[in-house]
Coordinates of C-alpha atoms in Angstrom, one line a residue:
X1 CA 20.4 -74.6 146.8
X2 CA 23.9 -74.5 145.4
X3 CA 25.2 -78.0 146.1
X4 CA 28.8 -76.9 146.9
X5 CA 27.5 -74.8 149.9
X6 CA 27.0 -78.1 151.7
X7 CA 30.8 -78.4 152.0
X8 CA 30.5 -76.0 155.0
X9 CA 28.9 -77.9 157.9
X10 CA 25.8 -76.4 159.4
X11 CA 26.9 -77.2 162.9
X12 CA 30.5 -77.1 164.2
X13 CA 32.0 -77.7 167.7
X14 CA 35.5 -76.3 167.5
X15 CA 37.2 -75.4 170.8
X16 CA 38.5 -72.0 169.7
X17 CA 39.2 -70.7 173.2
X18 CA 41.6 -73.6 174.0
X19 CA 44.0 -72.2 171.4
X20 CA 43.6 -68.6 172.4
X21 CA 46.9 -68.5 174.4
X22 CA 48.9 -69.8 171.4
X23 CA 47.1 -67.4 169.1
X24 CA 47.7 -64.5 171.5
X25 CA 51.5 -65.2 171.5
X26 CA 51.5 -65.4 167.7
X27 CA 49.6 -62.1 167.4
X28 CA 51.9 -60.3 169.8
X29 CA 55.0 -61.5 167.9
X30 CA 53.4 -60.6 164.6
X31 CA 52.5 -57.1 165.9
X32 CA 56.0 -56.5 167.2
X33 CA 57.6 -57.6 163.9
X34 CA 55.1 -55.5 162.0
X35 CA 56.0 -52.4 164.0
X36 CA 59.7 -53.0 163.5
X37 CA 59.3 -53.4 159.7
X38 CA 57.1 -50.3 159.6
X39 CA 59.2 -48.0 161.6
X40 CA 62.8 -49.1 160.8
X41 CA 64.7 -47.2 159.6
X42 CA 63.4 -44.1 161.4
X43 CA 63.4 -41.9 158.3
X44 CA 60.5 -39.4 157.9
X45 CA 57.9 -39.4 156.7
X46 CA 57.3 -43.1 156.2
X47 CA 60.0 -45.0 158.0
X48 CA 60.3 -48.5 156.6
X49 CA 57.3 -48.1 154.3
X50 CA 57.7 -47.7 150.5
X51 CA 56.0 -44.3 150.3
X52 CA 54.5 -43.3 147.0
X53 CA 54.4 -39.9 145.3
X54 CA 51.4 -38.9 147.5
X55 CA 53.7 -38.8 150.6
X56 CA 57.2 -38.1 149.2
X57 CA 56.4 -35.5 146.6
X58 CA 56.6 -35.6 142.8
X59 CA 55.1 -34.4 139.6
X60 CA 51.8 -35.1 137.9
X61 CA 51.3 -34.7 134.1
X62 CA 48.0 -34.9 132.3
X63 CA 48.7 -35.9 128.7
X64 CA 46.5 -36.3 125.6
X65 CA 47.3 -38.0 122.3
X66 CA 44.0 -37.2 120.6
X67 CA 42.8 -38.3 118.2
X68 CA 44.9 -41.5 118.8
X69 CA 44.4 -43.8 121.8
X70 CA 47.2 -43.4 124.3
X71 CA 49.3 -46.6 124.6
X72 CA 49.8 -46.9 128.4
X73 CA 52.2 -49.8 128.0
X74 CA 54.5 -47.7 125.9
X75 CA 54.4 -44.8 128.3
X76 CA 55.3 -47.1 131.3
X77 CA 58.1 -48.7 129.4
X78 CA 59.7 -45.5 128.2
X79 CA 59.4 -43.7 131.6
X80 CA 60.7 -46.8 133.4
X81 CA 64.0 -46.4 131.7
X82 CA 64.6 -42.8 133.0
X83 CA 65.3 -43.8 136.6
X84 CA 62.4 -41.7 138.0
X85 CA 61.7 -44.0 140.9
X86 CA 58.0 -44.6 141.5
X87 CA 56.2 -44.1 138.1
X88 CA 52.4 -44.3 137.9
X89 CA 50.5 -44.3 134.6
X90 CA 46.8 -44.6 134.4
X91 CA 43.9 -43.9 132.0
X92 CA 42.1 -40.7 132.7
X93 CA 38.7 -39.8 131.1
X94 CA 38.8 -40.4 127.4
X95 CA 40.9 -43.3 125.9
X96 CA 43.2 -40.5 124.4
X97 CA 44.1 -39.2 127.9
X98 CA 46.3 -40.4 130.7
X99 CA 47.8 -39.3 134.0
X100 CA 51.5 -39.7 134.6
X101 CA 53.0 -39.4 138.1
X102 CA 56.7 -39.7 138.8
X103 CA 59.3 -38.8 141.5
X104 CA 62.1 -36.3 140.9
X105 CA 65.5 -38.1 141.0
X106 CA 67.9 -37.0 143.7
X107 CA 70.3 -34.2 142.5
X108 CA 67.9 -33.1 139.7
X109 CA 65.4 -30.3 139.7
X110 CA 61.8 -30.9 139.0
X111 CA 62.0 -28.7 135.9
X112 CA 64.8 -30.9 134.5
X113 CA 62.8 -34.0 135.2
X114 CA 59.6 -32.6 133.6
X115 CA 61.5 -31.5 130.5
X116 CA 63.1 -35.0 130.2
X117 CA 59.7 -36.7 130.6
X118 CA 58.0 -34.5 128.0
X119 CA 60.8 -35.1 125.5
X120 CA 60.7 -38.8 126.0
X121 CA 56.9 -39.0 125.6
X122 CA 57.0 -36.8 122.5
X123 CA 59.6 -39.1 120.9
X124 CA 57.7 -42.3 121.8
X125 CA 54.1 -41.2 121.1
X126 CA 54.4 -38.5 118.5
X127 CA 52.1 -35.5 119.0
X128 CA 51.4 -35.2 122.7
X129 CA 49.5 -32.4 124.4
X130 CA 50.4 -31.7 128.0
X131 CA 47.2 -30.4 129.5
X132 CA 48.2 -30.0 133.1
X133 CA 51.5 -30.1 135.1
X134 CA 51.5 -30.1 138.9
X135 CA 54.4 -30.4 141.3
X136 CA 53.7 -31.8 144.8
X137 CA 56.3 -30.7 147.3
X138 CA 57.6 -32.6 150.3
X139 CA 55.7 -30.3 152.8
X140 CA 52.4 -31.0 151.2
X141 CA 53.2 -34.7 151.1
X142 CA 54.1 -34.7 154.8
X143 CA 50.7 -33.1 155.6
X144 CA 48.9 -35.7 153.5
X145 CA 50.8 -38.5 155.5
X146 CA 49.8 -37.0 158.8
X147 CA 46.2 -36.5 157.6
X148 CA 46.0 -40.2 156.5
X149 CA 47.2 -41.4 159.9
X150 CA 44.8 -39.1 161.6
X151 CA 42.0 -40.5 159.6
X152 CA 42.9 -44.0 160.7
X153 CA 43.0 -42.9 164.4
X154 CA 39.7 -41.2 164.2
X155 CA 38.1 -44.2 162.5
X156 CA 39.3 -46.5 165.3
X157 CA 38.1 -44.1 168.1
X158 CA 34.7 -43.8 166.5
X159 CA 34.4 -47.6 166.2
X160 CA 35.2 -48.0 169.9
X161 CA 32.5 -45.5 170.8
X162 CA 30.0 -47.2 168.7
X163 CA 30.7 -50.7 170.2
X164 CA 30.8 -49.2 173.7
X165 CA 27.3 -47.6 173.4
X166 CA 25.8 -50.6 171.6
X167 CA 27.2 -53.3 173.9
X168 CA 29.5 -52.6 177.0
X169 CA 32.9 -51.1 177.6
X170 CA 34.7 -54.4 177.5
X171 CA 33.2 -55.2 174.1
X172 CA 34.4 -51.8 172.8
X173 CA 37.9 -52.5 174.2
X174 CA 37.9 -55.9 172.6
X175 CA 36.9 -54.5 169.2
X176 CA 39.5 -51.8 169.3
X177 CA 42.3 -54.2 170.3
X178 CA 41.2 -56.3 167.3
X179 CA 41.3 -53.2 165.1
X180 CA 44.7 -52.2 166.2
X181 CA 45.9 -55.7 165.6
X182 CA 44.6 -55.7 162.1
X183 CA 46.0 -52.2 161.2
X184 CA 49.4 -53.0 162.7
X185 CA 49.7 -56.3 160.8
X186 CA 48.4 -54.6 157.6
X187 CA 51.3 -52.1 157.9
X188 CA 53.7 -54.9 158.5
X189 CA 52.4 -56.8 155.4
X190 CA 52.8 -53.6 153.3
X191 CA 56.4 -53.2 154.6
X192 CA 57.3 -56.8 154.2
X193 CA 56.3 -57.1 150.6
X194 CA 57.5 -53.5 149.8
X195 CA 54.1 -52.5 148.5
X196 CA 53.6 -48.8 147.7
X197 CA 52.2 -46.8 150.6
X198 CA 49.9 -44.2 149.1
X199 CA 46.4 -42.6 149.7
X200 CA 45.0 -45.7 148.0
X201 CA 46.7 -47.8 150.6
X202 CA 45.1 -45.7 153.3
X203 CA 41.7 -46.3 151.7
X204 CA 42.4 -50.1 151.8
X205 CA 43.3 -50.0 155.5
X206 CA 40.1 -48.0 156.3
X207 CA 38.1 -50.6 154.4
X208 CA 39.8 -53.3 156.4
X209 CA 38.8 -51.5 159.6
X210 CA 35.2 -51.5 158.4
X211 CA 35.2 -55.1 157.4
X212 CA 36.8 -56.3 160.6
X213 CA 34.4 -54.2 162.7
X214 CA 31.4 -55.7 160.8
X215 CA 32.6 -59.2 161.4
X216 CA 33.2 -58.4 165.1
X217 CA 29.8 -56.9 165.6
X218 CA 28.2 -60.1 164.2
X219 CA 30.1 -62.2 166.7
X220 CA 29.4 -59.8 169.6
X221 CA 25.6 -59.7 168.7
X222 CA 25.4 -63.4 169.0
X223 CA 27.6 -63.5 172.1
X224 CA 25.3 -61.0 173.8
X225 CA 22.2 -63.2 173.0
X226 CA 24.0 -66.3 174.3
X227 CA 25.1 -64.6 177.5
X228 CA 21.4 -63.8 178.2
X229 CA 20.3 -67.3 177.2
X230 CA 22.9 -69.5 178.9
X231 CA 23.7 -67.8 182.2
X232 CA 25.1 -70.9 183.9
X233 CA 27.4 -71.9 181.1
X234 CA 31.0 -71.0 181.6
X235 CA 32.0 -67.9 179.7
X236 CA 34.7 -69.8 177.6
X237 CA 32.0 -72.2 176.5
X238 CA 29.6 -69.4 175.6
X239 CA 32.3 -67.8 173.4
X240 CA 33.1 -71.1 171.7
X241 CA 29.4 -71.7 171.1
X242 CA 29.0 -68.2 169.7
X243 CA 31.9 -68.4 167.3
X244 CA 30.7 -71.8 166.1
X245 CA 27.2 -70.5 165.4
X246 CA 28.6 -67.6 163.3
X247 CA 31.4 -69.6 161.6
X248 CA 29.5 -70.6 158.4
X249 CA 28.4 -67.0 157.9
X250 CA 32.0 -65.7 158.5
X251 CA 33.5 -68.2 156.0
X252 CA 30.9 -67.5 153.3
X253 CA 31.2 -63.7 153.6
X254 CA 35.0 -63.8 153.7
X255 CA 35.3 -66.2 150.8
X256 CA 33.0 -64.1 148.7
X257 CA 35.0 -61.0 149.4
X258 CA 38.3 -62.8 148.7
X259 CA 37.0 -64.1 145.3
X260 CA 36.0 -60.6 144.2
X261 CA 39.3 -59.2 145.3
X262 CA 41.3 -61.9 143.6
X263 CA 39.6 -60.9 140.3
X264 CA 40.3 -57.2 141.0
X265 CA 44.0 -58.0 141.7
X266 CA 44.3 -60.0 138.4
X267 CA 42.4 -57.7 136.1
X268 CA 42.4 -54.4 137.8
X269 CA 45.9 -53.4 136.6
X270 CA 48.9 -52.1 138.5
X271 CA 46.9 -49.2 140.0
X272 CA 44.6 -51.5 142.0
X273 CA 46.9 -54.5 142.5
X274 CA 48.3 -53.3 145.9
X275 CA 44.9 -52.2 147.1
X276 CA 43.4 -55.7 146.2
X277 CA 46.3 -57.6 147.8
X278 CA 46.1 -55.6 151.0
X279 CA 42.4 -56.1 151.2
X280 CA 42.7 -59.9 150.8
X281 CA 45.2 -59.9 153.7
X282 CA 42.8 -57.7 155.7
X283 CA 39.8 -60.0 155.1
X284 CA 41.8 -63.0 156.4
X285 CA 43.3 -61.2 159.4
X286 CA 40.0 -59.5 160.2
X287 CA 38.3 -62.8 160.5
X288 CA 41.1 -64.1 162.6
X289 CA 41.1 -61.1 165.0
X290 CA 37.3 -61.5 165.5
X291 CA 37.9 -65.0 166.8
X292 CA 41.3 -64.8 168.5
X293 CA 41.7 -61.2 169.5
X294 CA 38.4 -59.4 170.2
X295 CA 36.6 -62.4 171.8
X296 CA 39.4 -63.4 174.2
X297 CA 39.5 -59.8 175.6
X298 CA 35.9 -60.4 176.7
X299 CA 37.0 -63.7 178.3
X300 CA 39.9 -61.9 180.2
X301 CA 37.8 -58.9 181.3
X302 CA 34.6 -60.8 182.1
X303 CA 31.0 -59.7 181.5
X304 CA 27.8 -59.3 183.5
X305 CA 25.2 -62.0 182.9
X306 CA 22.1 -60.3 184.3
X307 CA 19.5 -61.5 186.7
X308 CA 17.0 -63.4 184.6
X309 CA 16.5 -67.1 184.9
X310 CA 18.8 -69.2 182.7
X311 CA 17.4 -71.3 179.9
X312 CA 18.4 -74.9 179.6
X313 CA 21.9 -75.6 178.1
X314 CA 22.0 -76.6 174.4
X315 CA 22.1 -80.3 173.7
X316 CA 25.4 -81.2 172.0
X317 CA 25.1 -83.8 169.3

């Protein structure tokens, strides 16, 4: 056994439900603040979010410096001086190739911006071949934004159906309330720290939904077992017992995910930094919502216990 694993106690007896009211108020305030940061100002398509090229439109260039290796740092530095707004540079395929995405400055045509970028890259890198040039218009970007939000909505609806059929309706409602909580706070986090909102960000939020749901299912599975097992125990105590029984698993799983994401944020480059940071926030908030959002909904709604004889209550030590 790894000795440091003993830092986490095998048995805990925290009274989570006693803090549910305070956590509920904090969650409501956080959700309202997140909605305000996300929606204000009311400017399409992204409101208060810092939309990337995927949603605002822009230009994509595929360049090649063969046989020389393309210097991505030089490309970023040179294009950063042109006032092109959001500029993305990433390796593509062979070490001699790269993808360059940039926004068209206001008052300038896309043809002028492309010609300026090509001239700058040629002067900085020498012989450059421009293998592909694509211009993404605002209409296409708006459709991508709507499709991304639709994907989030469909994912949440399917999760609710899954929990409803696996458990009961109140479990499904609790899970969906937790998912909405996580998604809204994730949007607020993105807006607060002015992280780029792109298709990669949508992927991060969808991953948060999956992680949060997995954590919630683990808690609900144990809760269902305990409801059958301890029928005379008050529901609040059953929820506390359930969360304490799954707490060590939750901490170890979340910590493992966070450690991996910290490494990805540090060494994954600018392209994956926002994804990693959003995921770290999502892991933390997903764990919180399983304890203080999804489970309290079960407490408020109530749940059937069944008709079987109750087993003796657990002995507390």
